[in-house]
Amino acid sequence: DVIERTARKKKKKDKEVAAAPAKKPEPKPSVVRNGLFKVTKVNQDWFFEIGDSLIGREFLTTTRYTSTPASSGKFGGEQVNEQTVYWEVSPDSQLLLRAKLLINTADSNQIINKAITISNENPIIGSFKIESHKNKAYKIKVNSFFNEDNPAVGIPETTKKNYGLAAQVAGASFIEDIKSFPMNTEIRMVKTWKTGPTSTLPTARYTGKATFGLNISFILLPEKPMMRRYFDPRVGYFADSYNEFTDEQQRVQSKRFIVRYRLEPKPEDVEKMKRGELVEPVKPIVYYIDPATPKQWRKYLIQGVNDWQKAFEKAGFKNAIIGKEWPENDSTMSLEDARYSVIRYLASPIENAYGPNVHDPRTGEILESHICWYHNVMSLLHDWYMIQASSIDEAAQKMNFDEELMGELIRFVSSHEVGHSLGLRHNFGASST
């Protein structure tokens, strides 16, 4: 009887196992990219794997337009947003993304720091279910965070109001691609909004919708921040500031520090530099020329960059700053990639150019720059030079300047905007005009 009952049980179990559906293997990722965050794509879902060592580290996110509607006044390559963020594991095992705002600060050993902590809560801008925690990394799905209308890493509310943008159109907003590199991860997106009655965009009048291309960069900030250099009003640097609180002070102090590149000699060259010899920096400053730039003007833009080499030689560095053509056939490089500084060429009737920079908000360390060059700045240069120099220079008496003359004027403005992107203001104090 015992043998028969055992046999029947085994037979019944075998039938149940045979009847049970086979467990489907997990689908293999169609995209696997290693870098700052490991990026994978399964079907239409994008995932980040964020290492344990990156929890609590600070990142700078920059958002740039990759494409814009006609007559919006903005162009592909221009920056639209910036945040300092960090990852945090919540008590209920969610992975949180917080924005960190540097407004008020105190050293952790100061008693007043307790008051700072409770009165400067950093906002949570994203909450993610942890899919798994393997190989010392948190895996999260990021589709909804990037696809939704998130002003912290997208178009800010004030900008949307200016354009008359209303609700985002979910079916017409999507992630194009995500790439990851050792120090940064790049998310490229397309986003579409319905437009309200106040919108002045031509696309709103004809379609009731407006589509923008966006690129978000996550840049890992240095674990050991660069030493701040405090601002002196006698020297024209751009500067950031924050309020510093201490137990001993009788009045709150505003600390201002300049923005500048971190140029350092190679360890083996330190003594040479001390002796006054010119040395090359560990990481030179490189500006690439947008491949959308008409070919005849590229060499003059490069000369405008290289004109700054003499200034850096006075500071002890040779080949510290270099202008280069963009390698158009290199598929591993992207104009929006946060590792590269670029002079972006914008097809615009605006008579201007400007030289901003992206810098570490904690210290002022410049990380990269996208100088924006409007095509019609040549009209401004023509009129300036004709009015100021035509009485003594026959070359300035033409409605269309010779290529060499216009090239030299372009070189002058290129050098000027590079100076701004290096952190320097207009030199009004030393100008006789």
GROMACS .gro file of N, CA, C and O in nm, residues 329-369:
model
  164
  329ASN      N    1   3.343   6.240  -3.911
  329ASN     CA    2   3.322   6.097  -3.938
  329ASN      C    3   3.336   6.011  -3.814
  329ASN      O    4   3.335   5.888  -3.823
  330ASP      N    5   3.349   6.073  -3.698
  330ASP     CA    6   3.364   5.998  -3.573
  330ASP      C    7   3.226   5.981  -3.509
  330ASP      O    8   3.172   6.073  -3.448
  331SER      N    9   3.169   5.860  -3.520
  331SER     CA   10   3.034   5.834  -3.469
  331SER      C   11   3.031   5.826  -3.317
  331SER      O   12   2.924   5.824  -3.257
  332THR      N   13   3.148   5.820  -3.251
  332THR     CA   14   3.151   5.812  -3.105
  332THR      C   15   3.137   5.949  -3.040
  332THR      O   16   3.125   5.958  -2.918
  333MET      N   17   3.139   6.057  -3.120
  333MET     CA   18   3.131   6.192  -3.065
  333MET      C   19   2.997   6.256  -3.099
  333MET      O   20   2.941   6.232  -3.206
  334SER      N   21   2.946   6.336  -3.006
  334SER     CA   22   2.820   6.407  -3.025
  334SER      C   23   2.839   6.552  -2.982
  334SER      O   24   2.907   6.580  -2.881
  335LEU      N   25   2.780   6.645  -3.057
  335LEU     CA   26   2.791   6.787  -3.024
  335LEU      C   27   2.731   6.819  -2.888
  335LEU      O   28   2.768   6.918  -2.824
  336GLU      N   29   2.632   6.739  -2.845
  336GLU     CA   30   2.567   6.765  -2.716
  336GLU      C   31   2.638   6.696  -2.600
  336GLU      O   32   2.603   6.717  -2.484
  337ASP      N   33   2.737   6.612  -2.630
  337ASP     CA   34   2.811   6.538  -2.528
  337ASP      C   35   2.880   6.638  -2.434
  337ASP      O   36   2.953   6.727  -2.478
  338ALA      N   37   2.855   6.621  -2.304
  338ALA     CA   38   2.905   6.717  -2.205
  338ALA      C   39   3.056   6.715  -2.190
  338ALA      O   40   3.112   6.798  -2.118
  339ARG      N   41   3.126   6.625  -2.259
  339ARG     CA   42   3.272   6.623  -2.250
  339ARG      C   43   3.338   6.725  -2.342
  339ARG      O   44   3.457   6.752  -2.329
  340TYR      N   45   3.262   6.781  -2.436
  340TYR     CA   46   3.323   6.863  -2.539
  340TYR      C   47   3.273   7.008  -2.535
  340TYR      O   48   3.155   7.034  -2.518
  341SER      N   49   3.368   7.101  -2.553
  341SER     CA   50   3.334   7.242  -2.572
  341SER      C   51   3.328   7.270  -2.721
  341SER      O   52   3.415   7.225  -2.797
  342VAL      N   53   3.226   7.345  -2.763
  342VAL     CA   54   3.200   7.363  -2.905
  342VAL      C   55   3.161   7.508  -2.932
  342VAL      O   56   3.091   7.570  -2.852
  343ILE      N   57   3.205   7.562  -3.046
  343ILE     CA   58   3.149   7.687  -3.097
  343ILE      C   59   3.036   7.647  -3.191
  343ILE      O   60   3.060   7.600  -3.302
  344ARG      N   61   2.910   7.659  -3.142
  344ARG     CA   62   2.793   7.617  -3.218
  344ARG      C   63   2.750   7.727  -3.314
  344ARG      O   64   2.738   7.843  -3.276
  345TYR      N   65   2.724   7.689  -3.438
  345TYR     CA   66   2.687   7.784  -3.542
  345TYR      C   67   2.536   7.781  -3.559
  345TYR      O   68   2.477   7.676  -3.590
  346LEU      N   69   2.470   7.896  -3.539
  346LEU     CA   70   2.324   7.902  -3.537
  346LEU      C   71   2.273   7.981  -3.657
  346LEU      O   72   2.315   8.095  -3.680
  347ALA      N   73   2.183   7.920  -3.734
  347ALA     CA   74   2.125   7.986  -3.852
  347ALA      C   75   2.018   8.084  -3.804
  347ALA      O   76   1.900   8.049  -3.792
  348SER      N   77   2.060   8.207  -3.777
  348SER     CA   78   1.969   8.304  -3.717
  348SER      C   79   1.995   8.444  -3.772
  348SER      O   80   2.111   8.480  -3.799
  349PRO      N   81   1.890   8.526  -3.784
  349PRO     CA   82   1.909   8.666  -3.824
  349PRO      C   83   1.956   8.755  -3.709
  349PRO      O   84   1.977   8.875  -3.729
  350ILE      N   85   1.972   8.698  -3.589
  350ILE     CA   86   2.019   8.776  -3.474
  350ILE      C   87   2.163   8.820  -3.498
  350ILE      O   88   2.247   8.741  -3.541
  351GLU      N   89   2.193   8.946  -3.470
  351GLU     CA   90   2.328   9.000  -3.489
  351GLU      C   91   2.405   8.991  -3.358
  351GLU      O   92   2.423   9.091  -3.287
  352ASN      N   93   2.453   8.872  -3.326
  352ASN     CA   94   2.517   8.857  -3.194
  352ASN      C   95   2.594   8.726  -3.188
  352ASN      O   96   2.588   8.642  -3.279
  353ALA      N   97   2.666   8.708  -3.077
  353ALA     CA   98   2.728   8.582  -3.037
  353ALA      C   99   2.741   8.590  -2.885
  353ALA      O  100   2.743   8.700  -2.829
  354TYR      N  101   2.748   8.476  -2.817
  354TYR     CA  102   2.768   8.481  -2.672
  354TYR      C  103   2.847   8.360  -2.625
  354TYR      O  104   2.842   8.253  -2.687
  355GLY      N  105   2.920   8.379  -2.516
  355GLY     CA  106   3.012   8.276  -2.468
  355GLY      C  107   2.987   8.236  -2.325
  355GLY      O  108   3.056   8.282  -2.234
  356PRO      N  109   2.890   8.146  -2.301
  356PRO     CA  110   2.863   8.100  -2.164
  356PRO      C  111   2.956   7.984  -2.126
  356PRO      O  112   3.041   7.942  -2.206
  357ASN      N  113   2.941   7.934  -2.006
  357ASN     CA  114   3.012   7.811  -1.969
  357ASN      C  115   2.927   7.731  -1.871
  357ASN      O  116   2.835   7.784  -1.809
  358VAL      N  117   2.958   7.603  -1.860
  358VAL     CA  118   2.896   7.514  -1.761
  358VAL      C  119   3.001   7.489  -1.654
  358VAL      O  120   3.112   7.444  -1.684
  359HIS      N  121   2.969   7.520  -1.528
  359HIS     CA  122   3.068   7.507  -1.422
  359HIS      C  123   3.009   7.440  -1.299
  359HIS      O  124   2.888   7.438  -1.278
  360ASP      N  125   3.099   7.385  -1.218
  360ASP     CA  126   3.062   7.321  -1.093
  360ASP      C  127   3.009   7.429  -0.999
  360ASP      O  128   3.084   7.520  -0.960
  361PRO      N  129   2.880   7.424  -0.961
  361PRO     CA  130   2.825   7.532  -0.877
  361PRO      C  131   2.885   7.535  -0.737
  361PRO      O  132   2.870   7.634  -0.666
  362ARG      N  133   2.954   7.429  -0.697
  362ARG     CA  134   3.015   7.426  -0.564
  362ARG      C  135   3.144   7.507  -0.557
  362ARG      O  136   3.180   7.560  -0.452
  363THR      N  137   3.215   7.515  -0.673
  363THR     CA  138   3.351   7.570  -0.670
  363THR      C  139   3.379   7.671  -0.781
  363THR      O  140   3.478   7.745  -0.774
  364GLY      N  141   3.296   7.674  -0.886
  364GLY     CA  142   3.324   7.759  -1.000
  364GLY      C  143   3.410   7.694  -1.106
  364GLY      O  144   3.446   7.759  -1.205
  365GLU      N  145   3.446   7.566  -1.090
  365GLU     CA  146   3.531   7.500  -1.190
  365GLU      C  147   3.454   7.485  -1.321
  365GLU      O  148   3.349   7.420  -1.326
  366ILE      N  149   3.506   7.544  -1.430
  366ILE     CA  150   3.442   7.534  -1.560
  366ILE      C  151   3.464   7.394  -1.615
  366ILE      O  152   3.577   7.344  -1.620
  367LEU      N  153   3.354   7.331  -1.657
  367LEU     CA  154   3.359   7.194  -1.709
  367LEU      C  155   3.357   7.190  -1.861
  367LEU      O  156   3.422   7.107  -1.923
  368GLU      N  157   3.280   7.279  -1.923
  368GLU     CA  158   3.275   7.287  -2.070
  368GLU      C  159   3.200   7.412  -2.110
  368GLU      O  160   3.140   7.480  -2.027
  369SER      N  161   3.204   7.443  -2.240
  369SER     CA  162   3.135   7.562  -2.290
  369SER      C  163   3.080   7.536  -2.429
  369SER      O  164   3.143   7.468  -2.509
   0.00000   0.00000   0.00000
